[in-house]
Amino acid sequence: MKKSEFRNIIKEEIKNILKENLTTAKKGRRFIPQITTLPVNVKNQFKEHFKLLKGGDGSYKLYISPMLKTSLEQINRGRTGQDYFKKTPELVKKITDKIPQDIKGLLKKYSGNKINTSINMYPVNTKIKDVDSNGDIIFFNPNNPNLSDVSYDPIISEAVDRIYHLEGILTTDNDRNLQAILSDIRSIPGITTVDHRETNQITGSKYFRAITKAKIDPYPYSKKGIFNVEEILKEIEINMRQVKGVISFKRTANPYSSEI
């Protein structure tokens, strides 16, 4: 982290302290920072156990390996005796020695219990405020009571473990065979099946209208770091409209999901 960035963080924390009404603060309260940082030089020592992905919306998500998650759960706070370390696996020792205590606690407490099958890693469900120019990962601190609603991020692996259903009116040009158009739509990444049925036609129109239902598997998009379901569906709709012979596609129902 650059000195200028560190100074800005300290300034923010000082401003937040000054805003607090210390006369009404509970006796014995301790200062809890608004952020907590995983330094890039620490992260790089566990390269195979961390995966940082950036979504299309610019937000970051951190994932940890099953081995790291298991090792975090084996850490016994306060046990530092020689006999304890003799029996301790090497990765647990390394975590204990290298990863800052607040980050260890964050990773242990807020890593999800449901694995993201597309990358075979567990999501860390604490929102990332920023990744600085050095690569340090700056989390909102979930231990700060003022950030409890901001810092937690739902388990995003659920999005890629479900099938999504997209329904709408597909309008096509009569100059191209409908089956050929549907075949091209089925080839769009993420679309597994496409069904259609004819609906009311507009008198005198040169276009054909059909109610079209598509099943979507988000897996191809999760590999690109895209996990937001609405973002995935919008990208698929754009791709559908770009198929030769398609005039338009307009949703007629809210998308819903079902288990794979």
PDB file of C-alpha atoms in Angstrom:
ATOM      1  CA  MET A   1       0.000   0.000   0.000  1.00  0.00           C
ATOM      2  CA  LYS A   2       1.356   3.429  -0.949  1.00  0.00           C
ATOM      3  CA  LYS A   3       2.054   5.985   1.811  1.00  0.00           C
ATOM      4  CA  SER A   4      -0.479   8.415   0.298  1.00  0.00           C
ATOM      5  CA  GLU A   5      -3.197   5.738   0.311  1.00  0.00           C
ATOM      6  CA  PHE A   6      -2.367   4.774   3.884  1.00  0.00           C
ATOM      7  CA  ARG A   7      -2.534   8.423   4.966  1.00  0.00           C
ATOM      8  CA  ASN A   8      -5.962   8.789   3.345  1.00  0.00           C
ATOM      9  CA  ILE A   9      -7.222   5.717   5.217  1.00  0.00           C
ATOM     10  CA  ILE A  10      -5.950   7.118   8.531  1.00  0.00           C
ATOM     11  CA  LYS A  11      -7.619  10.478   7.777  1.00  0.00           C
ATOM     12  CA  GLU A  12     -10.946   8.721   7.155  1.00  0.00           C
ATOM     13  CA  GLU A  13     -10.695   6.833  10.439  1.00  0.00           C
ATOM     14  CA  ILE A  14      -9.867  10.046  12.362  1.00  0.00           C
ATOM     15  CA  LYS A  15     -12.867  11.808  10.808  1.00  0.00           C
ATOM     16  CA  ASN A  16     -15.135   8.940  11.863  1.00  0.00           C
ATOM     17  CA  ILE A  17     -13.828   9.083  15.429  1.00  0.00           C
ATOM     18  CA  LEU A  18     -14.419  12.839  15.616  1.00  0.00           C
ATOM     19  CA  LYS A  19     -17.989  12.375  14.406  1.00  0.00           C
ATOM     20  CA  GLU A  20     -18.818  10.035  17.296  1.00  0.00           C
ATOM     21  CA  ASN A  21     -20.472  11.311  20.432  1.00  0.00           C
ATOM     22  CA  LEU A  22     -17.925  10.164  22.989  1.00  0.00           C
ATOM     23  CA  THR A  23     -19.953  11.514  25.921  1.00  0.00           C
ATOM     24  CA  THR A  24     -22.595   8.876  25.295  1.00  0.00           C
ATOM     25  CA  ALA A  25     -20.158   6.120  24.397  1.00  0.00           C
ATOM     26  CA  LYS A  26     -20.077   3.083  26.604  1.00  0.00           C
ATOM     27  CA  LYS A  27     -17.313   3.027  29.182  1.00  0.00           C
ATOM     28  CA  GLY A  28     -14.451   0.838  28.126  1.00  0.00           C
ATOM     29  CA  ARG A  29     -15.373   0.838  24.445  1.00  0.00           C
ATOM     30  CA  ARG A  30     -12.517   0.191  22.047  1.00  0.00           C
ATOM     31  CA  PHE A  31     -11.891   1.705  18.647  1.00  0.00           C
ATOM     32  CA  ILE A  32     -12.887  -0.636  15.799  1.00  0.00           C
ATOM     33  CA  PRO A  33     -11.516   0.354  12.364  1.00  0.00           C
ATOM     34  CA  GLN A  34     -13.892   0.591   9.411  1.00  0.00           C
ATOM     35  CA  ILE A  35     -11.562  -1.395   7.173  1.00  0.00           C
ATOM     36  CA  THR A  36      -9.183  -4.309   7.432  1.00  0.00           C
ATOM     37  CA  THR A  37      -6.527  -5.196   4.867  1.00  0.00           C
ATOM     38  CA  LEU A  38      -5.066  -8.372   3.396  1.00  0.00           C
ATOM     39  CA  PRO A  39      -1.622  -7.235   2.155  1.00  0.00           C
ATOM     40  CA  VAL A  40      -0.661  -8.489  -1.293  1.00  0.00           C
ATOM     41  CA  ASN A  41       2.707  -9.770  -0.015  1.00  0.00           C
ATOM     42  CA  VAL A  42       0.825 -12.002   2.459  1.00  0.00           C
ATOM     43  CA  LYS A  43      -1.718 -13.124  -0.144  1.00  0.00           C
ATOM     44  CA  ASN A  44       1.049 -14.067  -2.584  1.00  0.00           C
ATOM     45  CA  GLN A  45       2.506 -16.492  -0.051  1.00  0.00           C
ATOM     46  CA  PHE A  46      -0.719 -18.501  -0.371  1.00  0.00           C
ATOM     47  CA  LYS A  47      -1.173 -18.102  -4.144  1.00  0.00           C
ATOM     48  CA  GLU A  48      -2.884 -21.424  -4.823  1.00  0.00           C
ATOM     49  CA  HIS A  49      -5.280 -20.867  -1.913  1.00  0.00           C
ATOM     50  CA  PHE A  50      -6.651 -17.428  -2.891  1.00  0.00           C
ATOM     51  CA  LYS A  51      -8.537 -16.379  -5.995  1.00  0.00           C
ATOM     52  CA  LEU A  52      -9.564 -12.757  -6.535  1.00  0.00           C
ATOM     53  CA  LEU A  53     -12.175 -12.184  -9.242  1.00  0.00           C
ATOM     54  CA  LYS A  54     -13.505  -8.924 -10.625  1.00  0.00           C
ATOM     55  CA  GLY A  55     -17.108  -8.816 -11.824  1.00  0.00           C
ATOM     56  CA  GLY A  56     -18.458  -6.888 -14.771  1.00  0.00           C
ATOM     57  CA  ASP A  57     -19.795  -4.275 -12.366  1.00  0.00           C
ATOM     58  CA  GLY A  58     -16.271  -3.585 -11.095  1.00  0.00           C
ATOM     59  CA  SER A  59     -16.744  -5.256  -7.706  1.00  0.00           C
ATOM     60  CA  TYR A  60     -14.244  -7.792  -6.368  1.00  0.00           C
ATOM     61  CA  LYS A  61     -14.872 -11.203  -4.803  1.00  0.00           C
ATOM     62  CA  LEU A  62     -12.298 -13.220  -2.881  1.00  0.00           C
ATOM     63  CA  TYR A  63     -12.338 -17.019  -2.729  1.00  0.00           C
ATOM     64  CA  ILE A  64     -10.321 -19.453  -0.641  1.00  0.00           C
ATOM     65  CA  SER A  65      -9.406 -23.066  -1.285  1.00  0.00           C
ATOM     66  CA  PRO A  66     -11.022 -25.955   0.626  1.00  0.00           C
ATOM     67  CA  MET A  67      -7.594 -26.705   2.127  1.00  0.00           C
ATOM     68  CA  LEU A  68      -7.203 -23.155   3.439  1.00  0.00           C
ATOM     69  CA  LYS A  69     -10.723 -23.186   4.853  1.00  0.00           C
ATOM     70  CA  THR A  70     -10.073 -26.475   6.649  1.00  0.00           C
ATOM     71  CA  SER A  71      -6.749 -25.186   7.981  1.00  0.00           C
ATOM     72  CA  LEU A  72      -8.371 -22.001   9.307  1.00  0.00           C
ATOM     73  CA  GLU A  73     -10.839 -24.125  11.242  1.00  0.00           C
ATOM     74  CA  GLN A  74      -7.958 -26.073  12.814  1.00  0.00           C
ATOM     75  CA  ILE A  75      -6.345 -22.974  14.300  1.00  0.00           C
ATOM     76  CA  ASN A  76      -6.668 -23.095  18.052  1.00  0.00           C
ATOM     77  CA  ARG A  77      -6.397 -19.611  19.486  1.00  0.00           C
ATOM     78  CA  GLY A  78      -3.998 -19.264  22.394  1.00  0.00           C
ATOM     79  CA  ARG A  79      -2.292 -22.610  21.782  1.00  0.00           C
ATOM     80  CA  THR A  80       1.354 -21.824  21.034  1.00  0.00           C
ATOM     81  CA  GLY A  81       3.204 -24.513  22.970  1.00  0.00           C
ATOM     82  CA  GLN A  82       5.975 -26.618  21.432  1.00  0.00           C
ATOM     83  CA  ASP A  83       3.936 -29.822  21.587  1.00  0.00           C
ATOM     84  CA  TYR A  84       1.013 -28.100  19.857  1.00  0.00           C
ATOM     85  CA  PHE A  85       3.174 -26.957  16.927  1.00  0.00           C
ATOM     86  CA  LYS A  86       4.770 -30.390  16.534  1.00  0.00           C
ATOM     87  CA  LYS A  87       1.351 -31.873  15.802  1.00  0.00           C
ATOM     88  CA  THR A  88       0.149 -28.948  13.687  1.00  0.00           C
ATOM     89  CA  PRO A  89       0.003 -29.280   9.848  1.00  0.00           C
ATOM     90  CA  GLU A  90       2.412 -27.025   7.955  1.00  0.00           C
ATOM     91  CA  LEU A  91      -0.322 -24.939   6.327  1.00  0.00           C
ATOM     92  CA  VAL A  92      -1.905 -24.222   9.699  1.00  0.00           C
ATOM     93  CA  LYS A  93       1.501 -23.115  11.028  1.00  0.00           C
ATOM     94  CA  LYS A  94       2.010 -20.879   8.008  1.00  0.00           C
ATOM     95  CA  ILE A  95      -1.432 -19.269   8.399  1.00  0.00           C
ATOM     96  CA  THR A  96      -0.804 -18.694  12.095  1.00  0.00           C
ATOM     97  CA  ASP A  97       2.563 -17.115  11.402  1.00  0.00           C
ATOM     98  CA  LYS A  98       1.920 -15.092   8.244  1.00  0.00           C
ATOM     99  CA  ILE A  99      -1.734 -13.943   8.087  1.00  0.00           C
ATOM    100  CA  PRO A 100      -2.737 -10.998  10.340  1.00  0.00           C
ATOM    101  CA  GLN A 101      -5.059 -11.942  13.195  1.00  0.00           C
ATOM    102  CA  ASP A 102      -7.988  -9.799  12.027  1.00  0.00           C
ATOM    103  CA  ILE A 103      -7.793 -11.285   8.529  1.00  0.00           C
ATOM    104  CA  LYS A 104      -7.585 -14.819   9.934  1.00  0.00           C
ATOM    105  CA  GLY A 105     -10.745 -14.138  11.926  1.00  0.00           C
ATOM    106  CA  LEU A 106     -12.510 -12.638   8.907  1.00  0.00           C
ATOM    107  CA  LEU A 107     -11.634 -15.539   6.613  1.00  0.00           C
ATOM    108  CA  LYS A 108     -12.595 -18.121   9.219  1.00  0.00           C
ATOM    109  CA  LYS A 109     -15.895 -16.543  10.234  1.00  0.00           C
ATOM    110  CA  TYR A 110     -17.132 -15.215   6.898  1.00  0.00           C
ATOM    111  CA  SER A 111     -16.101 -17.855   4.379  1.00  0.00           C
ATOM    112  CA  GLY A 112     -19.221 -19.493   3.001  1.00  0.00           C
ATOM    113  CA  ASN A 113     -20.222 -23.087   3.626  1.00  0.00           C
ATOM    114  CA  LYS A 114     -21.286 -23.683   0.035  1.00  0.00           C
ATOM    115  CA  ILE A 115     -18.510 -24.224  -2.483  1.00  0.00           C
ATOM    116  CA  ASN A 116     -18.545 -22.477  -5.845  1.00  0.00           C
ATOM    117  CA  THR A 117     -18.371 -25.503  -8.126  1.00  0.00           C
ATOM    118  CA  SER A 118     -17.121 -23.540 -11.135  1.00  0.00           C
ATOM    119  CA  ILE A 119     -13.803 -22.720  -9.421  1.00  0.00           C
ATOM    120  CA  ASN A 120     -13.922 -25.274  -6.565  1.00  0.00           C
ATOM    121  CA  MET A 121     -13.396 -22.614  -3.901  1.00  0.00           C
ATOM    122  CA  TYR A 122     -15.370 -21.009  -1.086  1.00  0.00           C
ATOM    123  CA  PRO A 123     -16.518 -17.367  -1.254  1.00  0.00           C
ATOM    124  CA  VAL A 124     -15.479 -14.915   1.440  1.00  0.00           C
ATOM    125  CA  ASN A 125     -18.729 -13.161   2.268  1.00  0.00           C
ATOM    126  CA  THR A 126     -17.246  -9.873   3.384  1.00  0.00           C
ATOM    127  CA  LYS A 127     -17.502  -7.068   0.860  1.00  0.00           C
ATOM    128  CA  ILE A 128     -14.304  -5.689  -0.575  1.00  0.00           C
ATOM    129  CA  LYS A 129     -14.141  -1.903  -0.472  1.00  0.00           C
ATOM    130  CA  ASP A 130     -11.214  -1.674  -2.854  1.00  0.00           C
ATOM    131  CA  VAL A 131      -8.101  -3.308  -4.226  1.00  0.00           C
ATOM    132  CA  ASP A 132      -5.386  -0.658  -4.189  1.00  0.00           C
ATOM    133  CA  SER A 133      -2.693  -0.051  -6.810  1.00  0.00           C
ATOM    134  CA  ASN A 134      -0.305  -2.446  -5.033  1.00  0.00           C
ATOM    135  CA  GLY A 135      -2.868  -5.247  -4.924  1.00  0.00           C
ATOM    136  CA  ASP A 136      -3.714  -4.997  -1.210  1.00  0.00           C
ATOM    137  CA  ILE A 137      -7.303  -6.164  -0.616  1.00  0.00           C
ATOM    138  CA  ILE A 138      -9.214  -3.713   1.574  1.00  0.00           C
ATOM    139  CA  PHE A 139     -12.321  -5.174   3.240  1.00  0.00           C
ATOM    140  CA  PHE A 140     -15.111  -3.368   5.029  1.00  0.00           C
ATOM    141  CA  ASN A 141     -14.590  -4.462   8.624  1.00  0.00           C
ATOM    142  CA  PRO A 142     -17.528  -6.709   9.653  1.00  0.00           C
ATOM    143  CA  ASN A 143     -16.582  -6.246  13.318  1.00  0.00           C
ATOM    144  CA  ASN A 144     -17.469  -2.549  13.152  1.00  0.00           C
ATOM    145  CA  PRO A 145     -21.117  -2.298  14.319  1.00  0.00           C
ATOM    146  CA  ASN A 146     -21.725   0.693  12.041  1.00  0.00           C
ATOM    147  CA  LEU A 147     -20.897  -1.421   9.001  1.00  0.00           C
ATOM    148  CA  SER A 148     -22.815  -4.594   9.787  1.00  0.00           C
ATOM    149  CA  ASP A 149     -25.285  -3.965   6.956  1.00  0.00           C
ATOM    150  CA  VAL A 150     -22.593  -2.936   4.482  1.00  0.00           C
ATOM    151  CA  SER A 151     -19.845  -5.459   5.094  1.00  0.00           C
ATOM    152  CA  TYR A 152     -21.721  -8.741   4.622  1.00  0.00           C
ATOM    153  CA  ASP A 153     -22.153 -10.150   1.118  1.00  0.00           C
ATOM    154  CA  PRO A 154     -24.570 -13.053   0.461  1.00  0.00           C
ATOM    155  CA  ILE A 155     -23.085 -16.323  -0.690  1.00  0.00           C
ATOM    156  CA  ILE A 156     -22.653 -15.758  -4.400  1.00  0.00           C
ATOM    157  CA  SER A 157     -21.891 -19.380  -5.159  1.00  0.00           C
ATOM    158  CA  GLU A 158     -25.634 -20.019  -4.986  1.00  0.00           C
ATOM    159  CA  ALA A 159     -26.000 -18.166  -8.283  1.00  0.00           C
ATOM    160  CA  VAL A 160     -23.863 -20.665 -10.206  1.00  0.00           C
ATOM    161  CA  ASP A 161     -25.442 -23.737  -8.600  1.00  0.00           C
ATOM    162  CA  ARG A 162     -28.883 -23.030 -10.062  1.00  0.00           C
ATOM    163  CA  ILE A 163     -30.610 -22.951 -13.438  1.00  0.00           C
ATOM    164  CA  TYR A 164     -32.371 -19.716 -14.410  1.00  0.00           C
ATOM    165  CA  HIS A 165     -35.494 -19.486 -16.549  1.00  0.00           C
ATOM    166  CA  LEU A 166     -35.919 -16.620 -19.008  1.00  0.00           C
ATOM    167  CA  GLU A 167     -39.244 -16.057 -20.817  1.00  0.00           C
ATOM    168  CA  GLY A 168     -40.292 -13.461 -23.351  1.00  0.00           C
ATOM    169  CA  ILE A 169     -41.689 -12.618 -26.783  1.00  0.00           C
ATOM    170  CA  LEU A 170     -39.236 -13.371 -29.561  1.00  0.00           C
ATOM    171  CA  THR A 171     -39.959 -11.466 -32.774  1.00  0.00           C
ATOM    172  CA  THR A 172     -38.251 -12.779 -35.905  1.00  0.00           C
ATOM    173  CA  ASP A 173     -37.961 -11.907 -39.561  1.00  0.00           C
ATOM    174  CA  ASN A 174     -39.910 -14.238 -41.859  1.00  0.00           C
ATOM    175  CA  ASP A 175     -37.006 -14.180 -44.321  1.00  0.00           C
ATOM    176  CA  ARG A 176     -35.114 -16.682 -42.153  1.00  0.00           C
ATOM    177  CA  ASN A 177     -36.266 -20.109 -41.000  1.00  0.00           C
ATOM    178  CA  LEU A 178     -37.358 -20.064 -37.327  1.00  0.00           C
ATOM    179  CA  GLN A 179     -35.619 -23.359 -36.534  1.00  0.00           C
ATOM    180  CA  ALA A 180     -32.323 -21.952 -37.813  1.00  0.00           C
ATOM    181  CA  ILE A 181     -32.788 -18.887 -35.592  1.00  0.00           C
ATOM    182  CA  LEU A 182     -33.549 -21.042 -32.536  1.00  0.00           C
ATOM    183  CA  SER A 183     -30.522 -23.211 -33.285  1.00  0.00           C
ATOM    184  CA  ASP A 184     -28.282 -20.114 -33.205  1.00  0.00           C
ATOM    185  CA  ILE A 185     -29.895 -19.006 -29.924  1.00  0.00           C
ATOM    186  CA  ARG A 186     -29.181 -22.416 -28.382  1.00  0.00           C
ATOM    187  CA  SER A 187     -25.497 -21.964 -29.243  1.00  0.00           C
ATOM    188  CA  ILE A 188     -25.231 -18.832 -27.055  1.00  0.00           C
ATOM    189  CA  PRO A 189     -23.000 -19.582 -24.015  1.00  0.00           C
ATOM    190  CA  GLY A 190     -25.112 -20.330 -20.936  1.00  0.00           C
ATOM    191  CA  ILE A 191     -28.296 -21.325 -22.802  1.00  0.00           C
ATOM    192  CA  THR A 192     -29.042 -25.023 -22.318  1.00  0.00           C
ATOM    193  CA  THR A 193     -32.522 -25.376 -23.855  1.00  0.00           C
ATOM    194  CA  VAL A 194     -34.947 -23.177 -25.797  1.00  0.00           C
ATOM    195  CA  ASP A 195     -38.664 -23.890 -26.175  1.00  0.00           C
ATOM    196  CA  HIS A 196     -41.223 -21.816 -28.078  1.00  0.00           C
ATOM    197  CA  ARG A 197     -44.880 -21.633 -28.936  1.00  0.00           C
ATOM    198  CA  GLU A 198     -46.751 -19.379 -31.297  1.00  0.00           C
ATOM    199  CA  THR A 199     -48.625 -16.432 -29.848  1.00  0.00           C
ATOM    200  CA  ASN A 200     -51.045 -13.857 -31.300  1.00  0.00           C
ATOM    201  CA  GLN A 201     -49.661 -12.325 -34.460  1.00  0.00           C
ATOM    202  CA  ILE A 202     -50.001  -8.684 -35.471  1.00  0.00           C
ATOM    203  CA  THR A 203     -52.260  -8.391 -38.513  1.00  0.00           C
ATOM    204  CA  GLY A 204     -50.360  -7.267 -41.586  1.00  0.00           C
ATOM    205  CA  SER A 205     -46.935  -7.613 -39.915  1.00  0.00           C
ATOM    206  CA  LYS A 206     -44.061  -9.198 -41.810  1.00  0.00           C
ATOM    207  CA  TYR A 207     -42.652 -10.500 -38.533  1.00  0.00           C
ATOM    208  CA  PHE A 208     -43.380 -13.693 -36.577  1.00  0.00           C
ATOM    209  CA  ARG A 209     -43.900 -13.650 -32.813  1.00  0.00           C
ATOM    210  CA  ALA A 210     -43.377 -16.582 -30.413  1.00  0.00           C
ATOM    211  CA  ILE A 211     -43.350 -17.031 -26.664  1.00  0.00           C
ATOM    212  CA  THR A 212     -39.842 -18.298 -26.006  1.00  0.00           C
ATOM    213  CA  LYS A 213     -38.506 -19.927 -22.842  1.00  0.00           C
ATOM    214  CA  ALA A 214     -34.791 -20.448 -22.281  1.00  0.00           C
ATOM    215  CA  LYS A 215     -32.956 -22.249 -19.483  1.00  0.00           C
ATOM    216  CA  ILE A 216     -29.728 -20.562 -18.413  1.00  0.00           C
ATOM    217  CA  ASP A 217     -26.685 -22.137 -16.765  1.00  0.00           C
ATOM    218  CA  PRO A 218     -24.500 -19.293 -15.343  1.00  0.00           C
ATOM    219  CA  TYR A 219     -21.372 -21.467 -15.237  1.00  0.00           C
ATOM    220  CA  PRO A 220     -19.671 -20.074 -18.413  1.00  0.00           C
ATOM    221  CA  TYR A 221     -20.029 -16.549 -17.032  1.00  0.00           C
ATOM    222  CA  SER A 222     -18.730 -17.389 -13.559  1.00  0.00           C
ATOM    223  CA  LYS A 223     -15.458 -18.463 -15.190  1.00  0.00           C
ATOM    224  CA  LYS A 224     -15.157 -14.884 -16.497  1.00  0.00           C
ATOM    225  CA  GLY A 225     -15.822 -13.460 -13.026  1.00  0.00           C
ATOM    226  CA  ILE A 226     -19.462 -12.533 -13.746  1.00  0.00           C
ATOM    227  CA  PHE A 227     -21.750 -13.679 -10.917  1.00  0.00           C
ATOM    228  CA  ASN A 228     -24.572 -11.135 -10.895  1.00  0.00           C
ATOM    229  CA  VAL A 229     -27.586 -13.024 -12.276  1.00  0.00           C
ATOM    230  CA  GLU A 230     -29.272  -9.970 -13.803  1.00  0.00           C
ATOM    231  CA  GLU A 231     -26.012  -9.024 -15.518  1.00  0.00           C
ATOM    232  CA  ILE A 232     -25.756 -12.541 -16.979  1.00  0.00           C
ATOM    233  CA  LEU A 233     -29.358 -12.508 -18.220  1.00  0.00           C
ATOM    234  CA  LYS A 234     -28.937  -9.081 -19.825  1.00  0.00           C
ATOM    235  CA  GLU A 235     -25.823 -10.244 -21.663  1.00  0.00           C
ATOM    236  CA  ILE A 236     -27.702 -13.291 -22.944  1.00  0.00           C
ATOM    237  CA  GLU A 237     -30.598 -11.101 -24.118  1.00  0.00           C
ATOM    238  CA  ILE A 238     -28.157  -8.876 -26.006  1.00  0.00           C
ATOM    239  CA  ASN A 239     -26.654 -11.963 -27.666  1.00  0.00           C
ATOM    240  CA  MET A 240     -30.135 -13.219 -28.588  1.00  0.00           C
ATOM    241  CA  ARG A 241     -30.987  -9.921 -30.301  1.00  0.00           C
ATOM    242  CA  GLN A 242     -27.776 -10.140 -32.320  1.00  0.00           C
ATOM    243  CA  VAL A 243     -28.762 -13.481 -33.900  1.00  0.00           C
ATOM    244  CA  LYS A 244     -29.471 -13.109 -37.606  1.00  0.00           C
ATOM    245  CA  GLY A 245     -33.232 -12.921 -38.166  1.00  0.00           C
ATOM    246  CA  VAL A 246     -34.102 -11.764 -34.631  1.00  0.00           C
ATOM    247  CA  ILE A 247     -35.919  -8.432 -34.558  1.00  0.00           C
ATOM    248  CA  SER A 248     -36.454  -8.206 -30.799  1.00  0.00           C
ATOM    249  CA  PHE A 249     -36.751 -10.101 -27.535  1.00  0.00           C
ATOM    250  CA  LYS A 250     -38.853  -8.692 -24.700  1.00  0.00           C
ATOM    251  CA  ARG A 251     -39.358 -10.311 -21.292  1.00  0.00           C
ATOM    252  CA  THR A 252     -42.934 -11.194 -20.386  1.00  0.00           C
ATOM    253  CA  ALA A 253     -42.253 -12.702 -16.951  1.00  0.00           C
ATOM    254  CA  ASN A 254     -39.801 -12.279 -14.106  1.00  0.00           C
ATOM    255  CA  PRO A 255     -36.893 -14.738 -14.326  1.00  0.00           C
ATOM    256  CA  TYR A 256     -36.854 -17.470 -11.684  1.00  0.00           C
ATOM    257  CA  SER A 257     -34.421 -20.184 -10.664  1.00  0.00           C
ATOM    258  CA  SER A 258     -34.508 -23.881  -9.887  1.00  0.00           C
ATOM    259  CA  GLU A 259     -31.958 -26.379  -8.603  1.00  0.00           C
ATOM    260  CA  ILE A 260     -29.685 -28.060 -11.128  1.00  0.00           C
TER     261      ILE A 260
END
